[in-house]
PDB file of C-alpha atoms and ligand atoms in Angstrom:
ATOM      1  CA  MET O  18      -1.324   9.593 -20.924  1.00  0.00           C
ATOM      2  CA  THR O  19      -2.607   6.130 -21.865  1.00  0.00           C
ATOM      3  CA  GLY O  20      -5.213   4.099 -20.056  1.00  0.00           C
ATOM      4  CA  LYS O  21      -3.540   0.714 -20.245  1.00  0.00           C
ATOM      5  CA  PHE O  22      -1.381  -1.732 -18.314  1.00  0.00           C
ATOM      6  CA  LEU O  23       2.270  -2.582 -18.701  1.00  0.00           C
ATOM      7  CA  TRP O  24       2.546  -6.369 -18.397  1.00  0.00           C
ATOM      8  CA  PHE O  25       5.662  -7.779 -16.751  1.00  0.00           C
ATOM      9  CA  GLU O  26       6.122 -11.427 -15.768  1.00  0.00           C
ATOM     10  CA  GLY O  27       2.374 -11.984 -16.098  1.00  0.00           C
ATOM     11  CA  ILE O  28       1.450  -9.071 -13.832  1.00  0.00           C
ATOM     12  CA  PRO O  29      -0.262  -5.819 -14.884  1.00  0.00           C
ATOM     13  CA  PHE O  30       1.539  -2.623 -13.830  1.00  0.00           C
ATOM     14  CA  PRO O  31       0.699   1.052 -14.348  1.00  0.00           C
ATOM     15  CA  SER O  32       1.909   2.175 -17.757  1.00  0.00           C
ATOM     16  CA  VAL O  33       3.418   5.489 -16.615  1.00  0.00           C
ATOM     17  CA  ASP O  34       6.675   5.731 -14.613  1.00  0.00           C
ATOM     18  CA  TYR O  35       7.251   1.962 -15.005  1.00  0.00           C
ATOM     19  CA  SER O  36       9.236   0.031 -17.615  1.00  0.00           C
ATOM     20  CA  PRO O  37      10.222  -3.615 -18.053  1.00  0.00           C
ATOM     21  CA  GLU O  38      13.920  -2.660 -18.020  1.00  0.00           C
ATOM     22  CA  LEU O  39      13.555  -0.802 -14.741  1.00  0.00           C
ATOM     23  CA  LEU O  40      11.481  -3.544 -13.111  1.00  0.00           C
ATOM     24  CA  ARG O  41      14.253  -6.000 -13.987  1.00  0.00           C
ATOM     25  CA  GLU O  42      16.975  -3.651 -12.748  1.00  0.00           C
ATOM     26  CA  VAL O  43      15.137  -3.033  -9.467  1.00  0.00           C
ATOM     27  CA  GLN O  44      14.875  -6.759  -8.910  1.00  0.00           C
ATOM     28  CA  GLU O  45      18.446  -7.633  -9.874  1.00  0.00           C
ATOM     29  CA  SER O  46      20.502  -4.623  -8.811  1.00  0.00           C
ATOM     30  CA  PHE O  47      18.797  -2.311  -6.322  1.00  0.00           C
ATOM     31  CA  LEU O  48      20.701  -2.486  -3.067  1.00  0.00           C
ATOM     32  CA  ILE O  49      18.550  -2.703   0.071  1.00  0.00           C
ATOM     33  CA  LYS O  50      20.588  -1.691   3.122  1.00  0.00           C
ATOM     34  CA  ASP O  51      20.228  -2.994   6.675  1.00  0.00           C
ATOM     35  CA  GLU O  52      19.128   0.429   7.920  1.00  0.00           C
ATOM     36  CA  ASP O  53      16.287   0.755   5.372  1.00  0.00           C
ATOM     37  CA  VAL O  54      12.652   0.649   6.505  1.00  0.00           C
ATOM     38  CA  LEU O  55      10.318  -0.930   3.946  1.00  0.00           C
ATOM     39  CA  LEU O  56       6.607  -0.149   3.824  1.00  0.00           C
ATOM     40  CA  LEU O  57       4.942  -2.864   1.768  1.00  0.00           C
ATOM     41  CA  THR O  58       1.334  -3.302   0.721  1.00  0.00           C
ATOM     42  CA  PHE O  59      -1.034  -4.421  -1.962  1.00  0.00           C
ATOM     43  CA  PRO O  60      -2.509  -1.215  -3.497  1.00  0.00           C
ATOM     44  CA  LYS O  61      -5.402   0.412  -1.634  1.00  0.00           C
ATOM     45  CA  SER O  62      -4.560  -1.203   1.690  1.00  0.00           C
ATOM     46  CA  GLY O  63      -3.764   2.074   3.467  1.00  0.00           C
ATOM     47  CA  THR O  64      -0.192   2.491   2.214  1.00  0.00           C
ATOM     48  CA  ASN O  65      -0.181   6.267   2.372  1.00  0.00           C
ATOM     49  CA  TRP O  66      -1.656   6.234   5.860  1.00  0.00           C
ATOM     50  CA  LEU O  67       1.201   3.992   6.943  1.00  0.00           C
ATOM     51  CA  ILE O  68       3.778   6.198   5.209  1.00  0.00           C
ATOM     52  CA  GLU O  69       2.368   9.339   6.826  1.00  0.00           C
ATOM     53  CA  THR O  70       2.399   7.638  10.215  1.00  0.00           C
ATOM     54  CA  VAL O  71       6.005   6.457   9.925  1.00  0.00           C
ATOM     55  CA  CYS O  72       7.141   9.896   8.700  1.00  0.00           C
ATOM     56  CA  LEU O  73       5.427  11.493  11.697  1.00  0.00           C
ATOM     57  CA  ILE O  74       7.099   8.993  14.028  1.00  0.00           C
ATOM     58  CA  TYR O  75      10.492   9.885  12.547  1.00  0.00           C
ATOM     59  CA  SER O  76       9.762  13.616  12.974  1.00  0.00           C
ATOM     60  CA  LYS O  77       8.532  13.010  16.552  1.00  0.00           C
ATOM     61  CA  GLY O  78       5.056  14.254  15.728  1.00  0.00           C
ATOM     62  CA  ASP O  79       6.268  17.514  14.171  1.00  0.00           C
ATOM     63  CA  PRO O  80       4.113  17.950  11.018  1.00  0.00           C
ATOM     64  CA  LYS O  81       6.621  20.227   9.206  1.00  0.00           C
ATOM     65  CA  TRP O  82       8.092  17.374   7.137  1.00  0.00           C
ATOM     66  CA  VAL O  83       4.764  15.849   6.048  1.00  0.00           C
ATOM     67  CA  GLN O  84       3.447  19.316   5.188  1.00  0.00           C
ATOM     68  CA  SER O  85       6.420  20.345   3.078  1.00  0.00           C
ATOM     69  CA  GLU O  86       7.510  17.328   0.992  1.00  0.00           C
ATOM     70  CA  PRO O  87       5.298  15.165  -1.250  1.00  0.00           C
ATOM     71  CA  ILE O  88       4.614  11.765   0.249  1.00  0.00           C
ATOM     72  CA  TRP O  89       6.210   9.939  -2.726  1.00  0.00           C
ATOM     73  CA  ASP O  90       9.497  11.766  -2.078  1.00  0.00           C
ATOM     74  CA  ARG O  91       9.515  11.079   1.657  1.00  0.00           C
ATOM     75  CA  SER O  92       9.126   7.334   1.115  1.00  0.00           C
ATOM     76  CA  PRO O  93       9.793   6.746  -2.588  1.00  0.00           C
ATOM     77  CA  TRP O  94       8.339   3.804  -4.528  1.00  0.00           C
ATOM     78  CA  VAL O  95      11.318   1.668  -5.435  1.00  0.00           C
ATOM     79  CA  GLU O  96       9.636   0.232  -8.542  1.00  0.00           C
ATOM     80  CA  THR O  97       8.946   3.631 -10.180  1.00  0.00           C
ATOM     81  CA  LYS O  98      11.457   5.577 -12.249  1.00  0.00           C
ATOM     82  CA  HIS O  99      11.014   8.629 -10.034  1.00  0.00           C
ATOM     83  CA  GLY O 100      11.375   6.702  -6.781  1.00  0.00           C
ATOM     84  CA  TYR O 101      14.278   4.572  -7.943  1.00  0.00           C
ATOM     85  CA  GLU O 102      16.350   7.614  -8.924  1.00  0.00           C
ATOM     86  CA  LEU O 103      15.611   9.354  -5.626  1.00  0.00           C
ATOM     87  CA  LEU O 104      16.439   6.310  -3.532  1.00  0.00           C
ATOM     88  CA  LYS O 105      19.805   5.779  -5.192  1.00  0.00           C
ATOM     89  CA  GLU O 106      20.840   9.247  -3.965  1.00  0.00           C
ATOM     90  CA  LYS O 107      19.478   8.981  -0.406  1.00  0.00           C
ATOM     91  CA  GLU O 108      21.829   8.370   2.516  1.00  0.00           C
ATOM     92  CA  GLY O 109      21.182   7.107   6.041  1.00  0.00           C
ATOM     93  CA  THR O 110      17.877   5.511   6.976  1.00  0.00           C
ATOM     94  CA  ARG O 111      15.655   5.384   3.911  1.00  0.00           C
ATOM     95  CA  LEU O 112      11.904   4.897   4.019  1.00  0.00           C
ATOM     96  CA  ILE O 113      11.028   2.820   0.950  1.00  0.00           C
ATOM     97  CA  SER O 114       7.509   2.049  -0.284  1.00  0.00           C
ATOM     98  CA  SER O 115       6.532  -0.781  -2.578  1.00  0.00           C
ATOM     99  CA  HIS O 116       3.491  -2.580  -3.943  1.00  0.00           C
ATOM    100  CA  HIS O 117       5.671  -5.283  -5.455  1.00  0.00           C
ATOM    101  CA  PRO O 118       4.807  -8.960  -5.095  1.00  0.00           C
ATOM    102  CA  ILE O 119       7.576 -10.830  -3.303  1.00  0.00           C
ATOM    103  CA  GLN O 120       8.949 -12.539  -6.417  1.00  0.00           C
ATOM    104  CA  LEU O 121       9.773  -9.202  -8.072  1.00  0.00           C
ATOM    105  CA  PHE O 122      11.244  -7.483  -5.003  1.00  0.00           C
ATOM    106  CA  PRO O 123      14.955  -6.529  -4.999  1.00  0.00           C
ATOM    107  CA  LYS O 124      16.917  -9.708  -4.398  1.00  0.00           C
ATOM    108  CA  SER O 125      19.329  -7.913  -2.067  1.00  0.00           C
ATOM    109  CA  PHE O 126      16.525  -7.555   0.486  1.00  0.00           C
ATOM    110  CA  PHE O 127      16.566 -11.267   1.264  1.00  0.00           C
ATOM    111  CA  LYS O 128      20.136 -11.021   2.550  1.00  0.00           C
ATOM    112  CA  SER O 129      19.567  -7.805   4.503  1.00  0.00           C
ATOM    113  CA  LYS O 130      18.317  -6.954   7.979  1.00  0.00           C
ATOM    114  CA  ALA O 131      16.085  -4.148   6.680  1.00  0.00           C
ATOM    115  CA  LYS O 132      12.859  -3.813   8.641  1.00  0.00           C
ATOM    116  CA  VAL O 133       9.566  -4.411   6.874  1.00  0.00           C
ATOM    117  CA  ILE O 134       6.087  -3.278   7.813  1.00  0.00           C
ATOM    118  CA  TYR O 135       3.522  -5.164   5.747  1.00  0.00           C
ATOM    119  CA  LEU O 136       0.012  -3.722   5.926  1.00  0.00           C
ATOM    120  CA  VAL O 137      -2.904  -5.967   5.016  1.00  0.00           C
ATOM    121  CA  ARG O 138      -6.562  -4.899   4.556  1.00  0.00           C
ATOM    122  CA  ASN O 139      -9.819  -6.737   4.051  1.00  0.00           C
ATOM    123  CA  PRO O 140      -9.645  -7.522   0.322  1.00  0.00           C
ATOM    124  CA  ARG O 141     -13.314  -6.647  -0.055  1.00  0.00           C
ATOM    125  CA  ASP O 142     -12.537  -3.070   1.033  1.00  0.00           C
ATOM    126  CA  VAL O 143      -9.362  -3.121  -1.092  1.00  0.00           C
ATOM    127  CA  PHE O 144     -11.641  -4.004  -3.987  1.00  0.00           C
ATOM    128  CA  VAL O 145     -14.066  -1.107  -3.390  1.00  0.00           C
ATOM    129  CA  SER O 146     -11.294   1.417  -2.733  1.00  0.00           C
ATOM    130  CA  GLY O 147      -9.472   0.258  -5.878  1.00  0.00           C
ATOM    131  CA  TYR O 148     -12.561   0.437  -8.051  1.00  0.00           C
ATOM    132  CA  PHE O 149     -13.145   4.114  -7.286  1.00  0.00           C
ATOM    133  CA  PHE O 150      -9.470   5.039  -7.468  1.00  0.00           C
ATOM    134  CA  TRP O 151      -8.511   3.241 -10.690  1.00  0.00           C
ATOM    135  CA  LYS O 152     -11.657   4.565 -12.380  1.00  0.00           C
ATOM    136  CA  SER O 153     -10.239   8.069 -11.970  1.00  0.00           C
ATOM    137  CA  ALA O 154      -6.605   7.208 -12.791  1.00  0.00           C
ATOM    138  CA  LYS O 155      -5.020   8.033 -16.142  1.00  0.00           C
ATOM    139  CA  PHE O 156      -2.090   5.599 -15.843  1.00  0.00           C
ATOM    140  CA  VAL O 157      -3.855   2.212 -15.788  1.00  0.00           C
ATOM    141  CA  LYS O 158      -6.560   0.406 -17.716  1.00  0.00           C
ATOM    142  CA  ARG O 159      -9.721   1.684 -16.090  1.00  0.00           C
ATOM    143  CA  PRO O 160     -12.556  -0.563 -14.974  1.00  0.00           C
ATOM    144  CA  GLN O 161     -15.830   0.265 -16.684  1.00  0.00           C
ATOM    145  CA  SER O 162     -18.122  -1.180 -14.014  1.00  0.00           C
ATOM    146  CA  LEU O 163     -18.037  -2.769 -10.579  1.00  0.00           C
ATOM    147  CA  GLU O 164     -19.005  -6.091 -12.171  1.00  0.00           C
ATOM    148  CA  GLN O 165     -16.068  -5.927 -14.567  1.00  0.00           C
ATOM    149  CA  TYR O 166     -13.672  -4.979 -11.796  1.00  0.00           C
ATOM    150  CA  PHE O 167     -14.965  -7.872  -9.688  1.00  0.00           C
ATOM    151  CA  GLU O 168     -13.907 -10.247 -12.488  1.00  0.00           C
ATOM    152  CA  TRP O 169     -10.501  -8.566 -12.732  1.00  0.00           C
ATOM    153  CA  PHE O 170     -10.026  -8.845  -8.970  1.00  0.00           C
ATOM    154  CA  ILE O 171     -10.966 -12.512  -8.890  1.00  0.00           C
ATOM    155  CA  GLN O 172      -8.594 -13.235 -11.776  1.00  0.00           C
ATOM    156  CA  GLY O 173      -5.790 -10.982 -10.507  1.00  0.00           C
ATOM    157  CA  ASN O 174      -5.907  -8.844 -13.662  1.00  0.00           C
ATOM    158  CA  MET O 175      -5.449  -5.546 -11.870  1.00  0.00           C
ATOM    159  CA  PRO O 176      -2.513  -3.341 -10.898  1.00  0.00           C
ATOM    160  CA  PHE O 177       0.126  -5.487  -9.163  1.00  0.00           C
ATOM    161  CA  GLY O 178      -1.780  -8.701  -9.847  1.00  0.00           C
ATOM    162  CA  SER O 179      -3.629 -10.995  -7.501  1.00  0.00           C
ATOM    163  CA  TRP O 180      -4.336  -9.831  -3.949  1.00  0.00           C
ATOM    164  CA  PHE O 181      -4.293 -13.462  -2.850  1.00  0.00           C
ATOM    165  CA  ASP O 182      -0.867 -14.159  -4.363  1.00  0.00           C
ATOM    166  CA  HIS O 183       0.535 -10.916  -2.939  1.00  0.00           C
ATOM    167  CA  ILE O 184      -0.527 -11.765   0.600  1.00  0.00           C
ATOM    168  CA  ARG O 185       0.483 -15.420   0.348  1.00  0.00           C
ATOM    169  CA  GLY O 186       3.891 -14.470  -1.001  1.00  0.00           C
ATOM    170  CA  TRP O 187       4.736 -11.910   1.657  1.00  0.00           C
ATOM    171  CA  MET O 188       3.170 -13.866   4.527  1.00  0.00           C
ATOM    172  CA  SER O 189       5.892 -16.462   4.054  1.00  0.00           C
ATOM    173  CA  MET O 190       8.146 -13.913   5.823  1.00  0.00           C
ATOM    174  CA  ARG O 191       5.799 -13.273   8.747  1.00  0.00           C
ATOM    175  CA  ASP O 192       7.801 -15.125  11.409  1.00  0.00           C
ATOM    176  CA  LYS O 193      11.021 -13.212  10.761  1.00  0.00           C
ATOM    177  CA  GLU O 194      11.963 -10.738  13.463  1.00  0.00           C
ATOM    178  CA  ASN O 195      12.491  -7.907  10.950  1.00  0.00           C
ATOM    179  CA  PHE O 196       8.940  -8.349   9.586  1.00  0.00           C
ATOM    180  CA  LEU O 197       5.894  -6.715  11.199  1.00  0.00           C
ATOM    181  CA  VAL O 198       2.408  -7.508   9.891  1.00  0.00           C
ATOM    182  CA  LEU O 199      -0.289  -4.935  10.627  1.00  0.00           C
ATOM    183  CA  SER O 200      -3.842  -4.587   9.403  1.00  0.00           C
ATOM    184  CA  TYR O 201      -5.702  -1.501   8.246  1.00  0.00           C
ATOM    185  CA  GLU O 202      -8.511  -2.623  10.536  1.00  0.00           C
ATOM    186  CA  GLU O 203      -6.407  -2.660  13.721  1.00  0.00           C
ATOM    187  CA  MET O 204      -4.913   0.671  12.725  1.00  0.00           C
ATOM    188  CA  LYS O 205      -8.417   2.089  12.314  1.00  0.00           C
ATOM    189  CA  TRP O 206      -9.939   0.548  15.442  1.00  0.00           C
ATOM    190  CA  ASP O 207      -7.029   1.306  17.770  1.00  0.00           C
ATOM    191  CA  THR O 208      -4.690   3.772  16.092  1.00  0.00           C
ATOM    192  CA  ARG O 209      -2.824   4.609  19.295  1.00  0.00           C
ATOM    193  CA  SER O 210      -1.838   1.006  20.041  1.00  0.00           C
ATOM    194  CA  THR O 211      -0.851   0.434  16.424  1.00  0.00           C
ATOM    195  CA  VAL O 212       1.374   3.512  16.399  1.00  0.00           C
ATOM    196  CA  GLU O 213       2.960   2.291  19.645  1.00  0.00           C
ATOM    197  CA  LYS O 214       3.548  -1.096  18.045  1.00  0.00           C
ATOM    198  CA  ILE O 215       5.256   0.567  15.065  1.00  0.00           C
ATOM    199  CA  CYS O 216       7.409   2.670  17.410  1.00  0.00           C
ATOM    200  CA  GLN O 217       8.504  -0.405  19.313  1.00  0.00           C
ATOM    201  CA  PHE O 218       9.326  -2.272  16.104  1.00  0.00           C
ATOM    202  CA  LEU O 219      11.373   0.655  14.780  1.00  0.00           C
ATOM    203  CA  GLY O 220      13.051   1.302  18.136  1.00  0.00           C
ATOM    204  CA  LYS O 221      11.573   4.805  18.391  1.00  0.00           C
ATOM    205  CA  LYS O 222      10.539   6.337  21.702  1.00  0.00           C
ATOM    206  CA  LEU O 223       7.949   9.132  21.657  1.00  0.00           C
ATOM    207  CA  GLU O 224       6.967  11.422  24.519  1.00  0.00           C
ATOM    208  CA  PRO O 225       3.192  11.453  25.218  1.00  0.00           C
ATOM    209  CA  GLU O 226       2.691  14.822  23.501  1.00  0.00           C
ATOM    210  CA  GLU O 227       4.710  13.642  20.475  1.00  0.00           C
ATOM    211  CA  LEU O 228       2.516  10.557  20.195  1.00  0.00           C
ATOM    212  CA  ASN O 229      -0.602  12.741  20.442  1.00  0.00           C
ATOM    213  CA  SER O 230       0.706  14.878  17.607  1.00  0.00           C
ATOM    214  CA  VAL O 231       1.328  11.789  15.441  1.00  0.00           C
ATOM    215  CA  LEU O 232      -2.281  10.738  16.082  1.00  0.00           C
ATOM    216  CA  LYS O 233      -3.639  14.176  15.276  1.00  0.00           C
ATOM    217  CA  ASN O 234      -1.674  14.550  12.057  1.00  0.00           C
ATOM    218  CA  ASN O 235      -2.197  11.038  10.682  1.00  0.00           C
ATOM    219  CA  SER O 236      -5.970  11.279  11.109  1.00  0.00           C
ATOM    220  CA  PHE O 237      -8.169  10.944   8.020  1.00  0.00           C
ATOM    221  CA  GLN O 238      -9.374  14.557   8.224  1.00  0.00           C
ATOM    222  CA  VAL O 239      -5.931  16.115   8.631  1.00  0.00           C
ATOM    223  CA  MET O 240      -4.381  13.932   5.914  1.00  0.00           C
ATOM    224  CA  LYS O 241      -7.262  14.737   3.585  1.00  0.00           C
ATOM    225  CA  GLU O 242      -6.399  18.446   3.950  1.00  0.00           C
ATOM    226  CA  ASN O 243      -2.660  17.913   3.490  1.00  0.00           C
ATOM    227  CA  ASN O 244      -1.823  18.605  -0.164  1.00  0.00           C
ATOM    228  CA  MET O 245       1.548  16.867   0.258  1.00  0.00           C
ATOM    229  CA  SER O 246      -0.250  13.616   1.127  1.00  0.00           C
ATOM    230  CA  ASN O 247      -3.722  13.634  -0.439  1.00  0.00           C
ATOM    231  CA  PHE O 248      -2.644  13.181  -4.106  1.00  0.00           C
ATOM    232  CA  SER O 249      -4.188  16.538  -5.113  1.00  0.00           C
ATOM    233  CA  LEU O 250      -0.807  17.323  -6.767  1.00  0.00           C
ATOM    234  CA  LEU O 251      -1.474  14.412  -9.167  1.00  0.00           C
ATOM    235  CA  LYS O 252      -4.697  15.856 -10.524  1.00  0.00           C
ATOM    236  CA  GLY O 253      -4.536  16.742 -14.185  1.00  0.00           C
ATOM    237  CA  GLN O 254      -1.579  14.676 -15.315  1.00  0.00           C
ATOM    238  CA  TYR O 255      -2.244  11.434 -13.444  1.00  0.00           C
ATOM    239  CA  LEU O 256      -5.740  11.681 -11.943  1.00  0.00           C
ATOM    240  CA  GLU O 257      -9.090  13.045 -13.090  1.00  0.00           C
ATOM    241  CA  GLU O 258     -10.399  16.024 -11.142  1.00  0.00           C
ATOM    242  CA  ASN O 259     -12.712  13.720  -9.176  1.00  0.00           C
ATOM    243  CA  GLY O 260      -9.808  11.381  -8.241  1.00  0.00           C
ATOM    244  CA  LEU O 261      -9.466  10.956  -4.477  1.00  0.00           C
ATOM    245  CA  LEU O 262      -6.901   9.069  -2.421  1.00  0.00           C
ATOM    246  CA  LEU O 263      -8.703   9.738   0.851  1.00  0.00           C
ATOM    247  CA  ARG O 264     -12.193   8.650  -0.160  1.00  0.00           C
ATOM    248  CA  LYS O 265     -13.972   7.344   2.970  1.00  0.00           C
ATOM    249  CA  GLY O 266     -11.293   5.808   5.172  1.00  0.00           C
ATOM    250  CA  VAL O 267     -13.572   3.285   6.862  1.00  0.00           C
ATOM    251  CA  THR O 268     -13.754  -0.477   7.391  1.00  0.00           C
ATOM    252  CA  GLY O 269     -16.531  -2.622   5.957  1.00  0.00           C
ATOM    253  CA  ASP O 270     -17.570  -0.282   3.125  1.00  0.00           C
ATOM    254  CA  TRP O 271     -17.744  -3.379   0.886  1.00  0.00           C
ATOM    255  CA  LYS O 272     -21.145  -4.153   2.420  1.00  0.00           C
ATOM    256  CA  ASN O 273     -22.529  -1.143   0.550  1.00  0.00           C
ATOM    257  CA  TYR O 274     -21.363  -2.502  -2.807  1.00  0.00           C
ATOM    258  CA  PHE O 275     -21.223  -6.321  -2.903  1.00  0.00           C
ATOM    259  CA  THR O 276     -24.266  -8.245  -4.096  1.00  0.00           C
ATOM    260  CA  VAL O 277     -25.152 -11.357  -2.099  1.00  0.00           C
ATOM    261  CA  ALA O 278     -23.876 -13.473  -5.007  1.00  0.00           C
ATOM    262  CA  GLN O 279     -20.553 -11.596  -5.147  1.00  0.00           C
ATOM    263  CA  ALA O 280     -20.114 -11.938  -1.375  1.00  0.00           C
ATOM    264  CA  GLU O 281     -20.609 -15.713  -1.669  1.00  0.00           C
ATOM    265  CA  ILE O 282     -18.199 -16.065  -4.587  1.00  0.00           C
ATOM    266  CA  PHE O 283     -15.623 -14.020  -2.690  1.00  0.00           C
ATOM    267  CA  ASP O 284     -16.001 -16.026   0.553  1.00  0.00           C
ATOM    268  CA  LYS O 285     -15.544 -19.287  -1.319  1.00  0.00           C
ATOM    269  CA  LEU O 286     -12.469 -18.034  -3.129  1.00  0.00           C
ATOM    270  CA  PHE O 287     -11.004 -16.685   0.097  1.00  0.00           C
ATOM    271  CA  GLN O 288     -11.485 -20.063   1.776  1.00  0.00           C
ATOM    272  CA  GLU O 289      -9.857 -21.883  -1.127  1.00  0.00           C
ATOM    273  CA  LYS O 290      -6.864 -19.589  -1.385  1.00  0.00           C
ATOM    274  CA  MET O 291      -6.169 -18.667   2.238  1.00  0.00           C
ATOM    275  CA  ALA O 292      -7.349 -21.652   4.301  1.00  0.00           C
ATOM    276  CA  ASP O 293      -3.829 -22.753   5.273  1.00  0.00           C
ATOM    277  CA  LEU O 294      -2.844 -19.350   6.729  1.00  0.00           C
ATOM    278  CA  PRO O 295      -3.639 -18.500  10.371  1.00  0.00           C
ATOM    279  CA  GLN O 296      -7.054 -16.865  10.288  1.00  0.00           C
ATOM    280  CA  GLU O 297      -6.082 -14.376  13.029  1.00  0.00           C
ATOM    281  CA  LEU O 298      -4.069 -12.604  10.326  1.00  0.00           C
ATOM    282  CA  PHE O 299      -7.409 -11.646   8.819  1.00  0.00           C
ATOM    283  CA  ALA O 300      -9.330 -10.059  11.683  1.00  0.00           C
ATOM    284  CA  TRP O 301     -11.951  -8.038   9.857  1.00  0.00           C
ATOM    285  CA  GLU O 302     -15.730  -7.811   9.378  1.00  0.00           C
TER     286      GLU O 302
HETATM  287  S1  PPS J 420      -2.494   3.473  -2.991  1.00  0.00           S
HETATM  288  O1  PPS J 420      -2.931   4.372  -4.089  1.00  0.00           O
HETATM  289  O2  PPS J 420      -2.539   2.069  -3.428  1.00  0.00           O
HETATM  290  O3  PPS J 420      -1.180   3.809  -2.475  1.00  0.00           O
HETATM  291  O4  PPS J 420      -3.621   3.662  -1.880  1.00  0.00           O
HETATM  292  P1  PPS J 420      -3.461   3.342  -0.330  1.00  0.00           P
HETATM  293  O5  PPS J 420      -2.832   4.511   0.333  1.00  0.00           O
HETATM  294  O6  PPS J 420      -2.835   2.013  -0.148  1.00  0.00           O
HETATM  295  O7  PPS J 420      -4.967   3.185   0.160  1.00  0.00           O
HETATM  296  C1  PPS J 420      -5.935   4.217   0.078  1.00  0.00           C
HETATM  297  C2  PPS J 420      -6.998   3.921   1.129  1.00  0.00           C
HETATM  298  O8  PPS J 420      -6.469   4.245   2.428  1.00  0.00           O
HETATM  299  C3  PPS J 420      -7.356   5.159   3.062  1.00  0.00           C
HETATM  300  N1  PPS J 420      -6.639   6.086   3.959  1.00  0.00           N
HETATM  301  C4  PPS J 420      -6.956   6.272   5.242  1.00  0.00           C
HETATM  302  N2  PPS J 420      -7.863   5.656   6.033  1.00  0.00           N
HETATM  303  C5  PPS J 420      -7.958   6.088   7.327  1.00  0.00           C
HETATM  304  N3  PPS J 420      -7.194   7.072   7.842  1.00  0.00           N
HETATM  305  C6  PPS J 420      -6.259   7.708   7.082  1.00  0.00           C
HETATM  306  N4  PPS J 420      -5.515   8.687   7.618  1.00  0.00           N
HETATM  307  C7  PPS J 420      -6.114   7.303   5.719  1.00  0.00           C
HETATM  308  N5  PPS J 420      -5.315   7.698   4.705  1.00  0.00           N
HETATM  309  C8  PPS J 420      -5.649   6.946   3.640  1.00  0.00           C
HETATM  310  C9  PPS J 420      -7.992   5.899   1.902  1.00  0.00           C
HETATM  311  O9  PPS J 420      -9.136   6.614   2.312  1.00  0.00           O
HETATM  312  C10 PPS J 420      -8.260   4.763   0.940  1.00  0.00           C
HETATM  313  O10 PPS J 420      -9.370   3.951   1.348  1.00  0.00           O
HETATM  314  P2  PPS J 420     -10.862   4.197   0.883  1.00  0.00           P
HETATM  315  O11 PPS J 420     -11.624   2.991   1.362  1.00  0.00           O
HETATM  316  O12 PPS J 420     -10.862   4.322  -0.619  1.00  0.00           O
HETATM  317  O13 PPS J 420     -11.335   5.455   1.552  1.00  0.00           O
END
């Protein structure tokens, strides 16, 4: 297992389970169907929380599915070899996950009616979450210090490239009726309303007790104990023993790590890059 990136079209990708040939094939040939549900994020934005939530909505709050099948098989990553092979075989409604920037996404999507949920998170918390996760990962170039990772983040030299470009790219779709933008922060601060919003978008009706069960089983504590969702199955081959997907699960943790100088540099960059987007998209501390 090598600690390096695979570079494709100027973007660093994990070096395991990815290949240039596959990334090209996914973009050119993978067929997105109208009935597919796409769960899209920049890494460390709460992707697995969203996947768990949508799986629980589809199982009407019954935790059997999320407790018996690994999360990457329930909603496979289209850009990985494993996920791509699984998805080609799946029939009916497929849940599909992706961290891809818009320019590398399967072209067929842009002619489909597939529904997309795009989850955005305060990039400062994405930064902190990513630092601790990638440090323990065996399939990417690992950051050696917070300072180094700050430089990578600013330059976009990290898995899946620039956070700013990712958000800007996908936000161009935000007014389409098949595109729902959610934030990690709203999901954290009012999980019930966010789950209801997802249900409405997906056309799913839950009874009150089913909704309560979704909320119980997608909680941080329950997910952290669920070996099918907490990445413990990846320890050894892909993650160091101290590698954690569910680390803290809070908003605003960046305040414990940013220096005053880093916070100022970040604010300035954010203003420069995101000023022309509606600021209500970014409702965080
Ligand atoms: S990955 O590896 O890119 O797919 O990671 P991703 O799932 O996008 O993001 C991991 C962060 O999401 C947090 N998380 C949760 N927060 C609250 N509630 C629940 N149920 C939950 N599940 C995952 C997880 O803790 C990571 O954030 P940090 O800040 O590191 O704790």
